[in-house]
Coordinates of C-alpha atoms in Angstrom, one line a residue:
M1 CA 93.3 173.9 205.2
T2 CA 91.8 171.2 203.7
D3 CA 91.1 167.8 205.0
T4 CA 93.0 165.0 203.0
E5 CA 90.0 162.8 202.9
N6 CA 89.0 164.9 200.6
F7 CA 91.9 164.2 198.3
R8 CA 91.5 161.0 196.2
P9 CA 91.9 160.2 192.7
R10 CA 88.9 160.5 190.6
D11 CA 87.9 158.4 187.6
G12 CA 90.5 155.7 188.6
R13 CA 93.3 157.9 187.9
T14 CA 96.6 157.6 189.8
R15 CA 97.2 160.1 192.6
L16 CA 99.3 163.0 191.5
V17 CA 100.7 165.2 194.6
V18 CA 102.5 168.2 193.4
H19 CA 104.8 169.8 196.0
F20 CA 105.0 173.7 194.8
G21 CA 107.7 174.7 197.9
G22 CA 107.8 177.8 198.5
H23 CA 111.4 178.5 198.8
K24 CA 112.6 178.3 202.2
T25 CA 109.8 176.2 203.6
G26 CA 111.8 173.2 204.1
S27 CA 111.7 171.9 200.3
S28 CA 114.9 170.3 200.3
A29 CA 114.3 168.4 203.7
I30 CA 111.6 167.1 202.1
Q31 CA 113.1 166.3 198.7
E32 CA 116.1 164.8 199.9
T33 CA 114.1 162.2 202.6
L34 CA 111.6 161.1 199.8
H35 CA 114.5 160.4 197.5
A36 CA 116.1 158.6 200.2
A37 CA 112.9 156.5 201.2
N38 CA 112.2 156.3 197.3
D39 CA 110.5 152.6 197.2
P40 CA 106.5 152.1 196.3
K41 CA 106.5 149.8 199.8
N42 CA 106.5 153.0 201.6
G43 CA 103.3 154.3 199.9
F44 CA 104.9 156.8 197.6
L45 CA 106.9 157.1 194.4
L46 CA 108.8 160.6 194.1
L47 CA 109.4 161.3 190.3
F48 CA 112.8 161.8 190.0
A49 CA 114.0 163.9 187.0
G50 CA 117.7 163.3 187.5
H51 CA 117.5 165.3 190.6
P52 CA 115.1 165.1 193.7
N53 CA 114.3 168.9 193.2
S54 CA 112.2 169.0 189.8
S55 CA 112.1 172.9 189.4
A56 CA 114.7 173.3 186.6
M57 CA 112.5 170.4 184.4
M58 CA 109.1 172.3 185.5
Q59 CA 110.7 175.8 184.4
N60 CA 111.8 174.5 181.0
A61 CA 108.4 172.9 180.4
F62 CA 106.1 175.5 181.4
L63 CA 107.7 179.0 181.8
R64 CA 106.8 182.0 179.0
P65 CA 109.7 182.1 176.4
E66 CA 111.0 185.1 178.3
K67 CA 111.0 184.3 181.7
L68 CA 113.0 181.3 180.7
L69 CA 115.3 183.0 178.7
S70 CA 116.2 185.5 181.8
I71 CA 116.8 182.2 184.0
R72 CA 118.3 180.4 181.7
A73 CA 120.7 183.3 179.6
S74 CA 123.9 181.9 180.1
E75 CA 123.3 178.3 178.6
A76 CA 120.3 178.7 176.2
T77 CA 119.2 181.5 173.5
R78 CA 115.9 182.2 172.2
A79 CA 116.3 179.6 169.6
D80 CA 117.1 176.8 172.1
L81 CA 113.7 177.3 173.8
P82 CA 111.3 175.3 172.0
A83 CA 113.7 172.5 171.8
M84 CA 114.1 173.0 175.6
R85 CA 110.5 172.8 176.4
D86 CA 109.6 169.7 174.2
G87 CA 112.0 167.9 175.6
A88 CA 111.2 168.9 179.3
R89 CA 108.0 167.7 178.6
R90 CA 108.4 164.4 177.3
H91 CA 110.8 163.6 180.0
L92 CA 108.2 164.7 182.4
R93 CA 105.6 162.7 180.5
R94 CA 107.7 159.6 180.6
I95 CA 108.6 159.9 184.2
I96 CA 105.1 159.9 185.1
L97 CA 104.1 157.1 183.1
E98 CA 106.7 155.3 184.2
G99 CA 105.7 156.1 187.8
I100 CA 102.3 154.7 187.0
E101 CA 103.4 151.6 186.2
T102 CA 105.9 151.2 188.8
C103 CA 103.0 152.3 191.6
P104 CA 100.1 152.2 190.5
R105 CA 97.9 152.0 193.6
G106 CA 100.4 154.2 195.6
T107 CA 100.6 158.2 195.3
L108 CA 103.1 160.0 192.8
I109 CA 104.8 162.6 194.2
L110 CA 106.6 166.0 192.3
S111 CA 108.1 168.3 193.8
A112 CA 109.6 171.7 192.5
E113 CA 109.4 175.1 194.5
S114 CA 109.5 177.3 191.2
I115 CA 105.8 176.4 191.0
S116 CA 105.7 179.0 193.3
S117 CA 106.8 181.6 190.8
F118 CA 104.5 180.6 188.1
V119 CA 102.0 182.9 186.6
P120 CA 98.5 182.0 185.7
E121 CA 99.4 181.4 182.1
E122 CA 102.3 179.3 183.2
A123 CA 100.1 177.4 185.8
E124 CA 97.1 176.7 183.8
A125 CA 99.8 175.4 181.0
M126 CA 101.2 173.1 183.6
V127 CA 97.8 171.9 184.7
A128 CA 96.3 171.2 181.3
F129 CA 99.5 169.1 180.8
F130 CA 98.5 166.8 183.7
Q131 CA 94.9 166.6 182.9
D132 CA 96.1 165.1 179.5
L133 CA 97.3 162.1 181.7
P134 CA 95.8 159.5 183.2
V135 CA 96.5 161.0 186.7
D136 CA 94.8 163.1 189.4
P137 CA 96.7 166.1 190.3
E138 CA 96.4 167.8 193.4
F139 CA 98.6 170.4 195.2
I140 CA 100.5 171.1 198.7
G141 CA 102.7 173.8 199.8
Y142 CA 104.1 176.0 202.3
I143 CA 103.7 179.7 203.2
R144 CA 106.1 181.9 205.6
E145 CA 105.2 184.9 207.0
P146 CA 105.8 187.9 204.5
A147 CA 108.7 189.4 206.7
T148 CA 110.6 185.7 207.3
Y149 CA 109.6 185.1 203.5
L150 CA 111.7 188.5 202.6
R151 CA 114.5 187.2 204.7
S152 CA 114.8 184.2 203.0
S153 CA 113.9 185.0 199.5
F154 CA 116.9 187.5 199.7
Q155 CA 119.3 184.7 200.0
E156 CA 117.5 182.7 197.3
I157 CA 117.6 185.5 194.6
L158 CA 121.5 186.2 195.7
K159 CA 122.1 182.2 195.1
L160 CA 120.2 181.9 191.6
R161 CA 121.0 185.5 190.2
M162 CA 117.0 186.1 190.2
P163 CA 117.4 189.4 189.5
L164 CA 120.8 190.3 188.7
N165 CA 122.2 193.1 191.2
P166 CA 119.0 193.2 193.3
V167 CA 118.7 196.3 194.9
F168 CA 117.9 196.0 198.5
D169 CA 115.5 199.2 199.7
P170 CA 113.3 198.4 202.3
T171 CA 112.3 201.8 202.9
G172 CA 110.6 202.0 199.2
C173 CA 109.0 198.5 199.0
S174 CA 105.5 198.3 198.4
V175 CA 105.3 194.8 196.9
L176 CA 107.7 192.1 197.9
P177 CA 108.3 188.6 196.4
L178 CA 105.7 186.8 197.5
E179 CA 104.8 184.4 194.2
H180 CA 104.4 181.6 196.8
H181 CA 100.8 183.5 197.8
A182 CA 99.9 184.1 194.7
I183 CA 100.3 180.6 193.1
V184 CA 97.7 179.3 196.1
G185 CA 95.0 181.8 194.6
I186 CA 95.9 180.6 190.8
L187 CA 96.1 177.0 191.3
D188 CA 92.5 177.4 193.4
R189 CA 91.2 178.8 190.2
C190 CA 93.1 176.2 188.2
V191 CA 91.7 172.7 190.2
G192 CA 89.5 174.2 192.8
P193 CA 90.5 175.1 196.6
D194 CA 89.4 171.5 197.7
R195 CA 92.1 170.4 195.3
V196 CA 95.4 172.9 196.9
Q197 CA 96.6 172.7 200.3
A198 CA 98.5 175.5 201.7
H199 CA 99.9 175.2 205.1
V200 CA 102.2 177.8 207.4
Y201 CA 105.3 177.0 207.8
D202 CA 105.7 176.9 211.6
R203 CA 108.3 174.3 212.8
A204 CA 106.9 174.8 216.4
G205 CA 103.5 173.2 215.1
F206 CA 105.1 170.6 213.2
P207 CA 105.1 166.8 214.2
E208 CA 108.3 166.4 216.3
G209 CA 109.1 170.0 214.6
S210 CA 109.7 168.1 211.1
V211 CA 108.2 169.4 207.9
V212 CA 108.6 166.4 206.6
R213 CA 106.8 164.6 208.9
H214 CA 104.1 167.3 208.6
F215 CA 103.9 167.1 204.6
L216 CA 103.4 162.9 204.6
S217 CA 100.8 163.1 207.3
A218 CA 98.7 165.9 205.3
L219 CA 98.9 163.5 202.5
G220 CA 98.0 160.8 204.2
I221 CA 101.0 158.8 204.3
D222 CA 102.6 157.1 207.2
S223 CA 105.7 158.6 207.9
G224 CA 106.7 156.7 211.2
A225 CA 109.3 154.4 209.5
L226 CA 111.1 157.4 207.7
S227 CA 114.0 159.2 209.3
P228 CA 113.4 163.0 208.0
L229 CA 116.8 164.7 206.7
E230 CA 117.0 168.2 207.6
S231 CA 118.2 170.7 205.5
N232 CA 120.0 174.0 206.1
E233 CA 118.4 176.8 207.8
G234 CA 120.1 179.6 205.1
M235 CA 123.0 181.3 204.8
S236 CA 125.1 183.5 207.6
Q237 CA 125.2 187.1 207.4
L238 CA 128.2 187.5 206.4
G239 CA 127.9 184.9 203.7
V240 CA 124.6 187.3 202.2
K241 CA 127.1 190.6 202.5
L242 CA 129.4 188.6 200.3
I243 CA 127.3 187.2 197.3
Y244 CA 125.5 190.6 197.4
T245 CA 128.8 192.4 197.0
Y246 CA 130.0 189.6 194.6
R247 CA 126.9 190.4 192.4
R248 CA 126.8 194.2 192.7
L249 CA 130.4 195.0 192.5
G250 CA 132.0 192.4 191.1
A251 CA 134.2 193.4 188.3
C252 CA 134.6 189.9 186.5
P253 CA 133.0 187.7 184.2
F254 CA 131.5 185.3 186.6
A255 CA 129.7 188.3 188.7
N256 CA 126.4 188.1 187.6
R257 CA 126.9 185.0 184.8
G258 CA 128.5 181.5 184.3
P259 CA 127.9 178.0 184.8
R260 CA 124.8 178.0 186.8
R261 CA 126.9 174.9 188.9
L262 CA 129.8 176.6 189.5
E263 CA 127.6 179.7 190.7
H264 CA 125.8 177.7 193.2
R265 CA 128.7 175.9 194.7
F266 CA 130.7 179.4 195.0
S267 CA 127.7 180.7 196.4
E268 CA 127.0 177.6 199.1
D269 CA 130.9 177.7 199.9
L270 CA 130.4 181.6 201.0
G271 CA 127.1 181.1 202.7
R272 CA 128.8 178.3 205.3
L273 CA 131.3 181.4 206.6
P274 CA 131.2 181.3 210.2
D275 CA 128.9 184.4 211.3
V276 CA 125.6 184.9 213.1
P277 CA 121.9 183.9 211.0
F278 CA 121.1 186.7 208.5
E279 CA 118.2 188.7 209.8
L280 CA 116.7 191.9 208.9
H281 CA 116.4 194.7 211.0
P282 CA 113.6 195.2 213.4
E283 CA 112.1 198.4 211.5
V284 CA 112.7 196.3 208.5
L285 CA 110.2 193.8 210.0
D286 CA 107.6 196.0 210.8
Q287 CA 107.5 197.8 207.6
T288 CA 107.3 194.6 205.7
R289 CA 104.4 193.8 207.8
A290 CA 102.9 197.3 207.3
V291 CA 102.8 197.2 203.3
N292 CA 101.4 193.7 203.4
R293 CA 98.7 193.8 206.3
E294 CA 96.5 192.8 202.7
I295 CA 98.4 189.5 202.4
F296 CA 98.4 188.6 205.9
D297 CA 94.3 189.0 205.8
W298 CA 94.0 187.1 202.7
A299 CA 96.1 184.0 203.6
G300 CA 94.3 184.4 207.2
R301 CA 91.4 183.7 205.9
R302 CA 92.9 181.0 203.4
L303 CA 94.5 178.8 206.0
G304 CA 92.1 179.6 208.6
R305 CA 95.0 180.8 211.1
P306 CA 97.1 184.1 211.9
F307 CA 100.9 184.0 210.8
P308 CA 103.2 183.9 214.1
E309 CA 105.0 186.9 215.1
P310 CA 108.5 187.3 213.8
K311 CA 111.1 187.8 215.8
A312 CA 114.2 189.7 216.1
K313 CA 117.0 191.0 218.7
S314 CA 116.1 194.9 219.2
G315 CA 118.7 196.9 217.2
T316 CA 120.0 193.7 215.4
G317 CA 119.9 192.9 211.9
I318 CA 120.6 194.6 208.1
R319 CA 118.6 197.8 207.4
S320 CA 119.5 198.6 204.2
E321 CA 122.0 197.9 201.5
A322 CA 124.5 200.0 202.8
D323 CA 124.8 197.7 205.7
L324 CA 125.1 194.9 203.2
L325 CA 128.1 196.6 201.9
R326 CA 129.6 197.3 205.3
F327 CA 132.5 195.2 206.7
S328 CA 134.0 195.1 210.1
A329 CA 137.7 193.6 210.9
E330 CA 136.3 190.7 211.8
D331 CA 134.6 190.1 208.4
L332 CA 137.6 190.9 206.8
A333 CA 139.9 188.5 208.9
K334 CA 137.2 185.4 207.8
V335 CA 137.2 186.5 204.4
S336 CA 141.4 186.3 204.1
A337 CA 141.1 183.0 206.2
H338 CA 138.7 181.9 203.1
A339 CA 140.7 183.2 200.3
A340 CA 144.0 181.6 202.1
G341 CA 142.1 178.1 201.2
F342 CA 142.0 178.9 197.7
G343 CA 145.5 180.4 197.5
V344 CA 144.4 183.5 196.8
S345 CA 146.0 186.8 198.0
T346 CA 144.3 189.2 200.0
A347 CA 147.2 191.8 200.5
D348 CA 144.6 195.0 199.0
L349 CA 141.7 193.7 201.5
S350 CA 140.3 196.4 203.1
P351 CA 136.7 197.4 204.5
D352 CA 136.3 199.4 201.0
P353 CA 133.4 196.8 199.4
E354 CA 135.2 197.3 195.9
T355 CA 138.2 195.7 197.0
V356 CA 136.1 193.0 198.9
A357 CA 134.3 192.3 195.4
A358 CA 137.8 192.1 194.0
V359 CA 139.1 189.2 196.4
L360 CA 135.7 187.3 195.6
C361 CA 136.4 187.8 192.2
R362 CA 139.4 186.3 192.4
I363 CA 138.3 183.2 194.4
R364 CA 135.4 182.3 192.1
Q365 CA 138.0 182.3 189.3
T366 CA 139.8 179.4 191.0
C367 CA 136.4 177.3 190.8
Q368 CA 136.1 175.3 187.7

């Protein structure tokens, strides 16, 4: 953890703080709070790219073509990518220069958790872009313990369709989607570890349990006058099961593609269905920790403290893909009630996941 006194803009440049997430570490709460209090008199200015979350703009500006195309497959072709990249970079340059003019002596903040998945080539392009402007970039983000990150990132993968039809196979896992750990090392090499703050995401250790207050405190910004806006804690277990079933088995044109705005709203609606919070089975948590021993060792050295132990009730949670495709009578009753709100018949609904997927596709067809 770096002393914030070392974070000073050099050569008369404006301080630019880049928040890289990662996913499910309170990014939405940070973004929404900063946007609501976005006034230079508060000591900072959030660079607003049409949305408090600048992830899409940063992806368009710096992702490699193949990676960007896989994300934007329903919205862009390969021929569209050069104009998409150039437009995003022009937009980013413009809002940074406007931010410097608006808040010349304050802190500019850019928040985009998509940066947590940047590979070295993408991160280097981003840093070079910033260095060509009158700003001095520094980076800050949060790291989750691997088991809890897997639990949370699985929900994120479902919502964002990355990758398509993910197969949940914890028994064969050796590499987990821990890009947010990798980005810290990449940024350390690009700008030096004294310009990169990484913190364990541990709400129990944050001021008033708020990641927003911790974030601002880490930047040396007074958060006393701000009212943190806390965001959701993730989807219910039933919501995760339904979205997985829809992606995996849905035989409709929307199951793996379609307008991202509508897909996201559809997923959010399912995620709010009442049920217990999504958890991995204790055996999976143990496996996750075992195969990520090296990550624990690296993170402990980099962050100067161990991760808190994950907690799970014995014998509960999702153990395998089969668990994600298994529906109880109570689950089906909740699905029927949800479908009725959209005028969708559930006369054919049964525990068979294929019929559940068919009902979900009919619900999705009503979302326009």
